[in-house]
CSV table of C-alpha atoms and ligand atoms in Angstrom, one decimal:
chain,number,residue,atom,x,y,z
A,1,UNK,CA,86.8,63.4,76.3
A,2,UNK,CA,87.3,66.4,74.3
A,3,UNK,CA,86.6,64.7,72.2
A,4,UNK,CA,83.2,63.4,73.0
A,5,UNK,CA,81.6,66.4,73.7
A,6,UNK,CA,83.4,68.3,70.9
A,7,UNK,CA,81.4,65.3,68.2
A,8,UNK,CA,78.2,65.8,70.3
A,9,UNK,CA,78.1,69.8,69.5
A,10,UNK,CA,78.6,68.8,66.3
A,11,UNK,CA,75.7,66.0,66.1
A,12,UNK,CA,73.2,69.2,67.8
A,13,UNK,CA,74.4,70.8,65.4
A,14,UNK,CA,73.7,69.2,62.2
A,15,UNK,CA,70.3,68.4,64.0
A,16,UNK,CA,70.0,70.9,64.3
A,17,UNK,CA,70.3,72.3,60.6
A,18,UNK,CA,69.3,69.8,58.6
A,19,UNK,CA,65.7,70.2,60.4
A,20,UNK,CA,65.0,73.2,61.5
A,21,UNK,CA,67.0,76.2,60.1
A,22,UNK,CA,65.0,78.9,58.6
A,23,UNK,CA,67.9,80.0,54.9
A,24,UNK,CA,66.9,84.1,53.5
A,25,UNK,CA,68.2,84.6,50.6
A,26,UNK,CA,68.8,88.0,50.1
A,27,UNK,CA,68.8,90.5,48.3
A,28,UNK,CA,69.6,89.3,45.2
A,29,UNK,CA,67.6,88.8,41.5
A,30,UNK,CA,64.8,86.6,41.2
A,31,UNK,CA,64.4,84.3,38.1
A,32,UNK,CA,61.8,83.2,37.6
A,33,UNK,CA,61.5,81.5,34.4
A,34,UNK,CA,58.2,80.2,34.3
A,35,UNK,CA,56.5,83.4,34.6
A,36,UNK,CA,59.5,85.5,33.2
A,37,UNK,CA,59.7,87.2,36.5
A,38,UNK,CA,63.7,88.7,37.0
A,39,UNK,CA,62.4,90.1,40.1
A,40,UNK,CA,66.1,92.8,41.5
A,41,UNK,CA,66.5,93.3,45.1
A,42,UNK,CA,64.2,90.3,46.0
A,43,UNK,CA,64.2,88.4,49.4
A,44,UNK,CA,64.1,84.1,49.2
A,45,UNK,CA,63.1,82.2,52.3
A,46,UNK,CA,63.7,78.5,53.0
A,47,UNK,CA,62.7,76.8,55.6
A,48,UNK,CA,63.2,73.1,55.6
A,49,UNK,CA,63.2,71.4,52.8
A,50,UNK,CA,61.1,74.0,51.5
A,51,UNK,CA,60.3,77.3,49.5
A,52,UNK,CA,58.1,79.1,52.3
A,53,UNK,CA,58.3,83.6,51.0
A,54,UNK,CA,59.7,85.6,48.0
A,55,UNK,CA,59.7,88.9,47.1
A,56,UNK,CA,61.2,91.9,47.8
A,57,UNK,CA,62.1,94.4,50.5
A,58,UNK,CA,59.3,96.2,50.3
A,59,UNK,CA,56.0,93.3,49.6
A,60,UNK,CA,58.2,90.9,52.0
A,61,UNK,CA,59.2,90.6,55.3
A,62,UNK,CA,62.4,87.9,56.5
A,63,UNK,CA,61.7,86.9,59.8
A,64,UNK,CA,64.6,87.8,62.7
A,65,UNK,CA,65.8,84.3,63.0
A,66,UNK,CA,66.8,83.4,60.0
A,67,UNK,CA,70.0,82.5,58.7
A,68,UNK,CA,70.8,85.0,56.0
A,69,UNK,CA,73.3,84.5,52.7
A,70,UNK,CA,73.7,88.1,50.7
A,71,UNK,CA,73.1,87.5,47.3
A,72,UNK,CA,73.7,90.7,46.0
A,73,UNK,CA,74.6,91.2,42.2
A,74,UNK,CA,74.0,86.8,42.0
A,75,UNK,CA,70.6,85.5,40.8
A,76,UNK,CA,68.5,83.6,41.6
A,77,UNK,CA,66.8,80.7,39.9
A,78,UNK,CA,65.2,77.1,40.1
A,79,UNK,CA,67.4,74.1,40.0
A,80,UNK,CA,68.2,72.8,36.3
A,81,UNK,CA,66.5,69.4,35.3
A,82,UNK,CA,68.1,67.2,32.9
A,83,UNK,CA,65.4,64.8,31.3
A,84,UNK,CA,67.1,63.1,29.2
A,85,UNK,CA,70.5,61.0,31.3
A,86,UNK,CA,70.8,56.9,32.0
A,87,UNK,CA,72.5,56.3,34.6
A,88,UNK,CA,74.1,53.0,33.3
A,89,UNK,CA,76.2,54.4,30.4
A,90,UNK,CA,78.8,56.6,32.0
A,91,UNK,CA,79.7,58.2,28.8
A,92,UNK,CA,83.2,56.5,28.0
A,93,UNK,CA,84.5,54.9,25.1
A,94,UNK,CA,82.9,51.4,26.9
A,95,UNK,CA,79.4,52.3,27.4
A,96,UNK,CA,77.7,51.0,24.4
A,97,UNK,CA,79.7,47.8,23.3
A,98,UNK,CA,76.2,47.4,21.3
A,99,UNK,CA,77.7,51.0,19.6
A,100,UNK,CA,81.1,49.9,19.1
A,101,UNK,CA,82.3,46.6,20.4
A,102,UNK,CA,86.2,47.5,22.4
A,103,UNK,CA,85.3,44.8,24.7
A,104,UNK,CA,88.9,43.8,24.0
A,105,UNK,CA,89.7,46.6,26.2
A,106,UNK,CA,87.2,46.6,28.4
A,107,UNK,CA,85.0,43.8,29.4
A,108,UNK,CA,81.7,45.2,29.5
A,109,UNK,CA,81.4,43.2,32.1
A,110,UNK,CA,83.8,45.7,34.4
A,111,UNK,CA,82.2,48.5,32.6
A,112,UNK,CA,79.6,48.1,34.7
A,113,UNK,CA,81.5,47.8,37.7
A,114,UNK,CA,82.3,50.6,37.4
A,115,UNK,CA,79.4,52.2,36.6
A,116,UNK,CA,77.6,50.8,39.8
A,117,UNK,CA,80.7,51.9,42.0
A,118,UNK,CA,80.4,55.4,40.8
A,119,UNK,CA,76.6,56.1,41.2
A,120,UNK,CA,77.4,58.7,44.0
A,121,UNK,CA,80.0,61.0,41.7
A,122,UNK,CA,78.0,61.1,39.3
A,123,UNK,CA,75.9,62.2,41.4
A,124,UNK,CA,78.0,65.0,43.1
A,125,UNK,CA,78.4,66.0,39.4
A,126,UNK,CA,75.1,66.8,38.4
A,127,UNK,CA,75.2,68.9,41.7
A,128,UNK,CA,77.8,70.4,40.5
A,129,UNK,CA,76.4,71.8,38.2
A,130,UNK,CA,72.7,73.8,39.8
A,131,UNK,CA,71.3,70.1,37.7
A,132,UNK,CA,69.0,69.0,41.2
A,133,UNK,CA,67.2,66.7,39.7
A,134,UNK,CA,67.3,64.3,36.7
A,135,UNK,CA,64.9,61.6,34.7
A,136,UNK,CA,66.3,58.3,33.1
A,137,UNK,CA,64.3,57.8,31.1
A,138,UNK,CA,65.3,53.8,30.3
A,139,UNK,CA,68.6,50.9,31.8
A,140,UNK,CA,67.9,48.1,33.8
A,141,UNK,CA,66.4,47.2,37.0
A,142,UNK,CA,69.0,47.9,39.0
A,143,UNK,CA,67.9,52.0,37.7
A,144,UNK,CA,65.2,51.0,40.6
A,145,UNK,CA,68.5,50.4,42.7
A,146,UNK,CA,68.9,54.4,41.9
A,147,UNK,CA,66.1,56.5,41.9
A,148,UNK,CA,66.1,55.0,45.7
A,149,UNK,CA,70.1,55.4,46.4
A,150,UNK,CA,70.2,58.4,45.0
A,151,UNK,CA,66.0,59.8,47.4
A,152,UNK,CA,68.3,58.2,50.8
A,153,UNK,CA,71.4,60.6,49.5
A,154,UNK,CA,71.4,64.2,50.0
A,155,UNK,CA,74.4,64.9,48.0
A,156,UNK,CA,72.1,63.8,45.2
A,157,UNK,CA,70.3,65.1,42.1
A,158,UNK,CA,65.7,64.4,43.0
A,159,UNK,CA,66.0,61.1,40.4
A,160,UNK,CA,62.5,60.0,38.6
A,161,UNK,CA,63.4,56.8,35.5
A,162,UNK,CA,62.2,54.2,33.8
A,163,UNK,CA,63.3,50.2,33.6
A,164,UNK,CA,65.2,48.5,30.4
A,165,UNK,CA,63.7,50.3,27.7
A,166,UNK,CA,60.9,47.8,25.1
A,167,UNK,CA,62.7,47.7,22.1
A,168,UNK,CA,61.9,47.3,17.7
A,169,UNK,CA,65.7,45.3,18.0
A,170,UNK,CA,67.9,43.2,20.7
A,171,UNK,CA,71.4,44.5,21.5
A,172,UNK,CA,73.4,41.2,22.9
A,173,UNK,CA,76.4,42.7,24.0
A,174,UNK,CA,74.6,44.8,26.6
A,175,UNK,CA,73.1,41.5,28.3
A,176,UNK,CA,74.8,40.8,31.2
A,177,UNK,CA,71.3,38.9,32.9
A,178,UNK,CA,69.7,42.8,33.9
A,179,UNK,CA,69.7,43.9,30.1
A,180,UNK,CA,69.0,47.5,29.9
A,181,UNK,CA,67.3,47.7,26.4
A,182,UNK,CA,65.1,44.1,25.9
A,183,UNK,CA,63.6,43.3,22.5
A,184,UNK,CA,59.3,42.7,22.9
A,185,UNK,CA,58.2,41.0,19.9
A,186,UNK,CA,54.1,41.6,19.8
A,187,UNK,CA,51.3,43.0,21.9
A,188,UNK,CA,50.8,40.4,24.3
A,189,UNK,CA,54.2,40.2,25.3
A,190,UNK,CA,54.5,44.3,26.0
A,191,UNK,CA,51.8,43.7,28.7
A,192,UNK,CA,52.8,40.9,30.9
A,193,UNK,CA,56.6,44.1,29.8
A,194,UNK,CA,54.5,46.5,31.1
A,195,UNK,CA,53.4,44.5,34.2
A,196,UNK,CA,56.3,43.5,35.1
A,197,UNK,CA,57.9,47.3,34.7
A,198,UNK,CA,54.6,48.5,36.8
A,199,UNK,CA,55.8,46.8,39.8
A,200,UNK,CA,58.7,48.9,40.4
A,201,UNK,CA,56.8,52.0,40.0
A,202,UNK,CA,58.3,53.6,37.4
A,203,UNK,CA,58.3,57.4,36.6
A,204,UNK,CA,57.8,56.1,32.9
A,205,UNK,CA,58.4,53.5,30.1
A,206,UNK,CA,59.6,53.6,27.6
A,207,UNK,CA,59.8,52.7,24.3
A,208,UNK,CA,62.4,52.0,22.3
A,209,UNK,CA,60.7,52.7,18.7
A,210,UNK,CA,64.1,51.6,15.9
A,211,UNK,CA,63.1,52.0,12.4
A,212,UNK,CA,64.9,50.6,9.6
A,213,UNK,CA,64.9,48.0,6.1
A,214,UNK,CA,64.3,44.6,8.5
A,215,UNK,CA,62.1,46.7,11.3
A,216,UNK,CA,59.6,49.2,9.5
A,217,UNK,CA,57.7,51.7,11.0
A,218,UNK,CA,54.8,49.9,10.7
A,219,UNK,CA,55.6,46.3,12.6
A,220,UNK,CA,55.9,47.4,15.3
A,221,UNK,CA,52.5,49.9,15.9
A,222,UNK,CA,50.8,47.5,17.8
A,223,UNK,CA,53.7,46.5,20.2
A,224,UNK,CA,53.8,50.6,20.8
A,225,UNK,CA,49.6,50.5,20.7
A,226,UNK,CA,49.6,47.5,23.8
A,227,UNK,CA,53.0,49.7,25.8
A,228,UNK,CA,50.8,52.6,26.3
A,229,UNK,CA,47.6,51.5,26.7
A,230,UNK,CA,49.1,48.8,29.5
A,231,UNK,CA,50.8,51.8,31.0
A,232,UNK,CA,47.6,54.1,30.6
A,233,UNK,CA,45.9,52.1,33.0
A,234,UNK,CA,48.2,52.0,35.9
A,235,UNK,CA,48.5,55.6,35.3
A,236,UNK,CA,52.5,55.5,33.9
A,237,UNK,CA,53.1,57.7,31.1
A,238,UNK,CA,54.8,56.8,28.0
A,239,UNK,CA,58.5,57.9,26.6
A,240,UNK,CA,59.4,57.4,22.9
A,241,UNK,CA,63.0,57.3,21.2
A,242,UNK,CA,61.5,57.8,17.9
A,243,UNK,CA,64.5,60.2,15.4
A,244,UNK,CA,62.0,59.7,12.1
A,245,UNK,CA,59.8,62.1,11.4
A,246,UNK,CA,57.5,58.8,10.4
A,247,UNK,CA,58.3,57.0,13.7
A,248,UNK,CA,57.7,60.0,15.9
A,249,UNK,CA,54.0,60.4,14.0
A,250,UNK,CA,52.8,56.6,15.4
A,251,UNK,CA,54.8,56.5,18.4
A,252,UNK,CA,52.2,59.7,19.1
A,253,UNK,CA,49.1,58.9,17.3
A,254,UNK,CA,49.8,54.7,19.2
A,255,UNK,CA,49.3,57.8,22.7
A,256,UNK,CA,52.2,58.2,23.1
A,257,UNK,CA,53.0,61.5,26.1
A,258,UNK,CA,56.3,62.8,25.5
A,259,UNK,CA,58.8,61.9,22.5
A,260,UNK,CA,63.1,62.2,23.6
A,261,UNK,CA,65.3,63.5,20.3
A,262,UNK,CA,64.5,65.6,17.8
A,263,UNK,CA,63.1,64.3,14.6
A,264,UNK,CA,66.2,64.6,12.0
A,265,UNK,CA,65.8,63.2,8.9
A,266,UNK,CA,63.5,65.9,7.9
A,267,UNK,CA,62.0,68.8,8.6
A,268,UNK,CA,58.3,68.5,11.0
A,269,UNK,CA,55.3,68.9,8.9
A,270,UNK,CA,51.8,71.2,10.6
A,271,UNK,CA,50.4,68.4,10.5
A,272,UNK,CA,52.8,67.1,13.3
A,273,UNK,CA,52.9,70.1,14.7
A,274,UNK,CA,50.0,70.2,15.5
A,275,UNK,CA,49.7,66.5,16.1
A,276,UNK,CA,51.9,67.7,18.8
A,277,UNK,CA,50.3,70.6,20.0
A,278,UNK,CA,46.5,68.9,20.3
A,279,UNK,CA,48.3,66.1,22.7
A,280,UNK,CA,50.3,68.5,24.8
A,281,UNK,CA,52.8,66.1,24.0
A,282,UNK,CA,56.9,67.2,26.0
A,283,UNK,CA,59.7,67.1,23.6
A,284,UNK,CA,63.4,66.1,24.8
A,285,UNK,CA,65.4,67.4,21.9
A,286,UNK,CA,68.8,65.6,23.4
A,287,UNK,CA,70.8,68.2,20.7
A,288,UNK,CA,74.0,67.1,21.9
A,289,UNK,CA,74.3,62.9,22.2
A,290,UNK,CA,74.2,64.1,17.8
A,291,UNK,CA,77.7,65.4,17.7
A,292,UNK,CA,78.6,63.3,20.4
A,293,UNK,CA,79.5,60.1,18.8
A,294,UNK,CA,81.1,61.0,15.9
A,295,UNK,CA,83.0,63.8,16.9
A,296,UNK,CA,84.5,61.2,20.1
A,297,UNK,CA,85.2,57.7,17.1
A,298,UNK,CA,86.7,60.9,14.6
A,299,UNK,CA,89.4,62.5,16.5
A,300,UNK,CA,87.7,66.1,16.7
A,301,UNK,CA,85.8,65.8,20.9
A,302,UNK,CA,84.7,69.3,21.5
A,303,UNK,CA,83.7,68.8,25.0
A,304,UNK,CA,83.4,72.7,26.4
A,305,UNK,CA,85.2,74.2,29.5
A,306,UNK,CA,82.2,73.7,32.1
A,307,UNK,CA,82.5,68.8,31.0
A,308,UNK,CA,86.1,69.4,31.6
A,309,UNK,CA,86.3,70.8,35.0
A,310,UNK,CA,83.2,68.4,36.2
A,311,UNK,CA,82.8,65.3,33.8
A,312,UNK,CA,84.9,62.3,35.2
A,313,UNK,CA,88.2,62.1,34.6
A,314,UNK,CA,88.3,59.2,33.9
A,315,UNK,CA,85.4,59.2,31.6
A,316,UNK,CA,87.2,62.1,29.7
A,317,UNK,CA,91.0,60.3,28.9
A,318,UNK,CA,88.7,57.0,27.9
A,319,UNK,CA,87.5,59.5,24.8
A,320,UNK,CA,90.9,59.7,23.3
A,321,UNK,CA,90.4,57.3,20.3
A,322,UNK,CA,93.8,57.7,19.5
A,323,UNK,CA,94.8,55.5,22.3
A,324,UNK,CA,93.0,52.1,21.7
A,325,UNK,CA,95.5,49.3,19.5
A,326,UNK,CA,94.6,49.9,15.4
A,327,UNK,CA,93.6,46.0,15.8
A,328,UNK,CA,92.3,46.2,18.1
A,329,UNK,CA,89.9,49.2,17.2
A,330,UNK,CA,86.4,48.6,15.4
A,331,UNK,CA,85.2,49.7,12.0
A,332,UNK,CA,83.4,52.3,13.4
A,333,UNK,CA,85.6,54.5,14.3
A,334,UNK,CA,88.8,53.4,11.7
A,335,UNK,CA,86.6,54.7,8.7
A,336,UNK,CA,85.1,57.8,11.4
A,337,UNK,CA,89.4,57.9,12.3
A,338,UNK,CA,90.3,58.1,8.6
A,339,UNK,CA,87.8,60.3,7.7
A,340,UNK,CA,87.2,63.3,10.5
A,341,UNK,CA,85.9,65.8,7.5
A,342,UNK,CA,82.5,62.9,6.8
A,343,UNK,CA,82.4,62.6,10.9
A,344,UNK,CA,81.8,66.5,11.4
A,345,UNK,CA,79.5,66.6,8.0
A,346,UNK,CA,76.8,64.4,9.0
A,347,UNK,CA,76.3,66.2,12.2
A,348,UNK,CA,75.7,69.3,10.4
A,349,UNK,CA,73.0,68.2,8.3
A,350,UNK,CA,71.9,66.5,11.3
A,351,UNK,CA,71.3,70.0,13.0
A,352,UNK,CA,71.2,71.8,9.6
A,353,UNK,CA,67.3,69.8,10.9
A,354,UNK,CA,67.1,69.0,13.3
A,355,UNK,CA,68.1,72.7,14.9
A,356,UNK,CA,65.5,74.4,12.4
A,357,UNK,CA,62.1,71.8,13.8
A,358,UNK,CA,63.0,73.3,17.7
A,359,UNK,CA,62.9,76.5,16.9
A,360,UNK,CA,59.1,75.1,14.6
A,361,UNK,CA,57.4,73.2,17.8
A,362,UNK,CA,59.0,76.2,20.0
A,363,UNK,CA,57.6,78.7,18.1
A,364,UNK,CA,54.1,77.0,18.0
A,365,UNK,CA,54.4,76.4,21.4
A,366,UNK,CA,54.7,72.9,21.9
A,367,UNK,CA,56.6,72.0,25.0
A,368,UNK,CA,60.3,71.4,24.8
A,369,UNK,CA,62.3,70.1,28.1
A,370,UNK,CA,65.7,69.6,28.1
A,371,UNK,CA,68.0,67.1,27.9
A,372,UNK,CA,71.2,65.3,26.6
A,373,UNK,CA,71.2,62.0,26.1
A,374,UNK,CA,74.8,61.6,29.3
A,375,UNK,CA,76.3,58.4,29.8
A,376,UNK,CA,76.0,57.7,26.1
A,377,UNK,CA,79.8,57.8,24.3
A,378,UNK,CA,81.1,62.0,24.9
A,379,UNK,CA,77.9,63.3,26.5
A,380,UNK,CA,79.0,64.1,29.6
A,381,UNK,CA,77.2,63.6,32.9
A,382,UNK,CA,76.2,66.7,34.7
A,383,UNK,CA,78.1,69.2,32.7
A,384,UNK,CA,77.0,68.6,29.8
A,385,UNK,CA,73.4,70.7,29.6
A,386,UNK,CA,75.3,73.7,29.1
A,387,UNK,CA,76.2,72.4,25.8
A,388,UNK,CA,72.6,71.4,24.3
A,389,UNK,CA,71.8,74.8,26.3
A,390,UNK,CA,74.8,76.4,23.6
A,391,UNK,CA,73.0,73.8,20.3
A,392,UNK,CA,69.5,75.3,21.3
A,393,UNK,CA,70.0,79.1,21.6
A,394,UNK,CA,72.3,78.0,18.0
A,395,UNK,CA,68.1,76.5,16.8
A,396,UNK,CA,66.9,80.6,17.9
A,397,UNK,CA,64.5,79.2,21.5
A,398,UNK,CA,65.4,82.9,23.1
A,399,UNK,CA,67.6,82.8,27.0
A,400,UNK,CA,64.4,82.1,28.6
A,401,UNK,CA,63.1,80.0,26.1
A,402,UNK,CA,66.0,78.2,27.2
A,403,UNK,CA,65.5,78.6,31.2
A,404,UNK,CA,61.9,77.2,30.9
A,405,UNK,CA,63.2,74.3,29.2
A,406,UNK,CA,64.7,73.4,32.3
A,407,UNK,CA,62.8,74.1,35.1
A,408,UNK,CA,59.3,74.5,34.8
A,409,UNK,CA,59.0,72.3,31.4
A,410,UNK,CA,61.6,69.7,32.5
A,411,UNK,CA,58.9,69.1,36.0
A,412,UNK,CA,55.7,68.6,34.0
A,413,UNK,CA,58.7,65.4,32.2
A,414,UNK,CA,59.6,64.8,35.9
A,415,UNK,CA,55.6,64.0,36.9
A,416,UNK,CA,54.2,63.2,39.2
A,417,UNK,CA,54.0,64.8,43.1
A,418,UNK,CA,57.9,65.8,43.3
A,419,UNK,CA,57.4,66.9,38.9
A,420,UNK,CA,54.5,69.0,40.4
A,421,UNK,CA,56.6,71.2,43.8
A,422,UNK,CA,60.5,71.6,41.5
A,423,UNK,CA,60.6,73.8,38.6
A,424,UNK,CA,60.0,76.7,40.1
A,425,UNK,CA,60.4,79.4,43.5
A,426,UNK,CA,56.9,79.1,44.9
A,427,UNK,CA,55.7,79.1,48.5
A,428,UNK,CA,54.8,74.9,48.9
A,429,UNK,CA,57.6,74.9,46.8
A,430,UNK,CA,61.3,72.1,47.4
A,431,UNK,CA,63.8,74.5,47.9
A,432,UNK,CA,66.6,73.1,45.6
A,433,UNK,CA,68.1,76.6,43.1
A,434,UNK,CA,70.4,77.7,42.2
A,435,UNK,CA,73.3,81.0,42.4
A,436,UNK,CA,74.2,82.0,39.3
A,437,UNK,CA,77.1,85.0,39.5
A,438,UNK,CA,75.8,86.9,36.5
A,439,UNK,CA,72.6,86.8,34.5
A,440,UNK,CA,71.3,83.2,31.9
A,441,UNK,CA,68.5,86.4,31.3
A,442,UNK,CA,71.4,88.4,29.7
A,443,UNK,CA,73.6,85.7,27.5
A,444,UNK,CA,72.6,81.8,28.4
A,445,UNK,CA,76.1,81.3,28.8
A,446,UNK,CA,75.9,82.4,32.0
A,447,UNK,CA,74.3,79.8,33.1
A,448,UNK,CA,76.8,77.4,34.5
A,449,UNK,CA,78.6,80.8,36.8
A,450,UNK,CA,77.5,79.0,39.0
A,451,UNK,CA,78.1,80.4,43.1
A,452,UNK,CA,75.6,77.8,45.1
A,453,UNK,CA,73.5,75.6,45.1
A,454,UNK,CA,70.8,74.3,46.7
A,455,UNK,CA,69.0,71.0,47.1
A,456,UNK,CA,66.9,70.0,49.4
A,457,UNK,CA,67.4,72.9,51.1
A,458,UNK,CA,70.4,72.6,52.3
A,459,UNK,CA,73.3,75.2,51.6
A,460,UNK,CA,76.3,74.3,48.8
A,461,UNK,CA,79.1,76.1,47.9
A,462,UNK,CA,79.4,74.9,44.4
A,463,UNK,CA,83.2,75.0,44.8
A,464,UNK,CA,82.8,72.4,48.0
A,465,UNK,CA,81.0,70.1,45.6
A,466,UNK,CA,83.3,67.7,44.7
A,467,UNK,CA,85.9,68.7,46.7
B,1,ZN,ZN1,68.4,57.8,26.4
């Protein structure tokens, strides 16, 4: 009987705290990257799932009935947004058999089963990192199920998704019946595929614009154009994977809204910068992913303390290629292991182009949204974002520009009604916040010094999230 009464009280408390609690964050330093405002002695009032007021003690009266959380010495920011992840990939060594075929060690169907059974784990790791929204930029049709699950799970980020990638090349090794990448032959097929995608209400349509000697830039242009026209007719934006200058230029000329990854083959030119500005393109650089395949394969992985602490331990353990029997290693890994310096040199050369390109686009006023490409081999769901911040800093972005890229700018990439209510601390915006113990405007490394995460008005002490 006693137990039953206790249970009833608990249930009542949960209902009250979920539906009616006002929370006041008191005496923190509020940082709103959008306006570059840094306001000491600030209060933020949360009612239910929304921010309903903020200001300092002079301009803002806190209601008496609010539960107070003392934020003295702490820093209150909008929750971070990673605008480029893939739920269908775990980040482990076996997640891209098209890049490194280790299916004789772990069959791809086992990998996919593991991924599907760890979706909630991935959600929690994002929250632990203060990441309260993510954009999945392409995966199988079951991506739409992941979005649905996230939307009905408290301890999960908000999720926007694209469906399968519309691609210039095929990737049979990833096809178990619901492939993440679909080769599209020509404009008619593209239109048909977009119509099929549209039934699932994707937040984005994604094009995988892969160019090589058998797939020249111009051959795929009509497919890109048709995809854009069909998507725009349904008010869906199009994101394009394009890593060469001419591919990225062609994508934008054909009407793309978002460019994902950096241009890594040559410096961007004035005409390209102007094109991106004129068309209001959002660019997501995904710097971290460019080092992680090469570093993993050459056994030179440089995981950060955040990744080691908050990444999935099974994923991280898998990344040691020296544990794989020699006779099962694909040539790509054998070569990288034999010549690690060459692997590292290739990464260095990529950054020698990508980092100045990012700085140039940022200086020109192009909207830069932070994203990691997490889920790819060695790029860890959640904390990879903090390595992305380091690389953006190396590129010469200011701490505030980096914070803007992961909040206000990222919200624009997220898009829709949700995108219009995240990335900023303001009245009517979702109460998705991160509270830090040190100031990220002084040093971006402090962005991971997380005390508390608030998602949809629910408060999580950061240390409790992965327990
Ligand atoms: Zn990607």
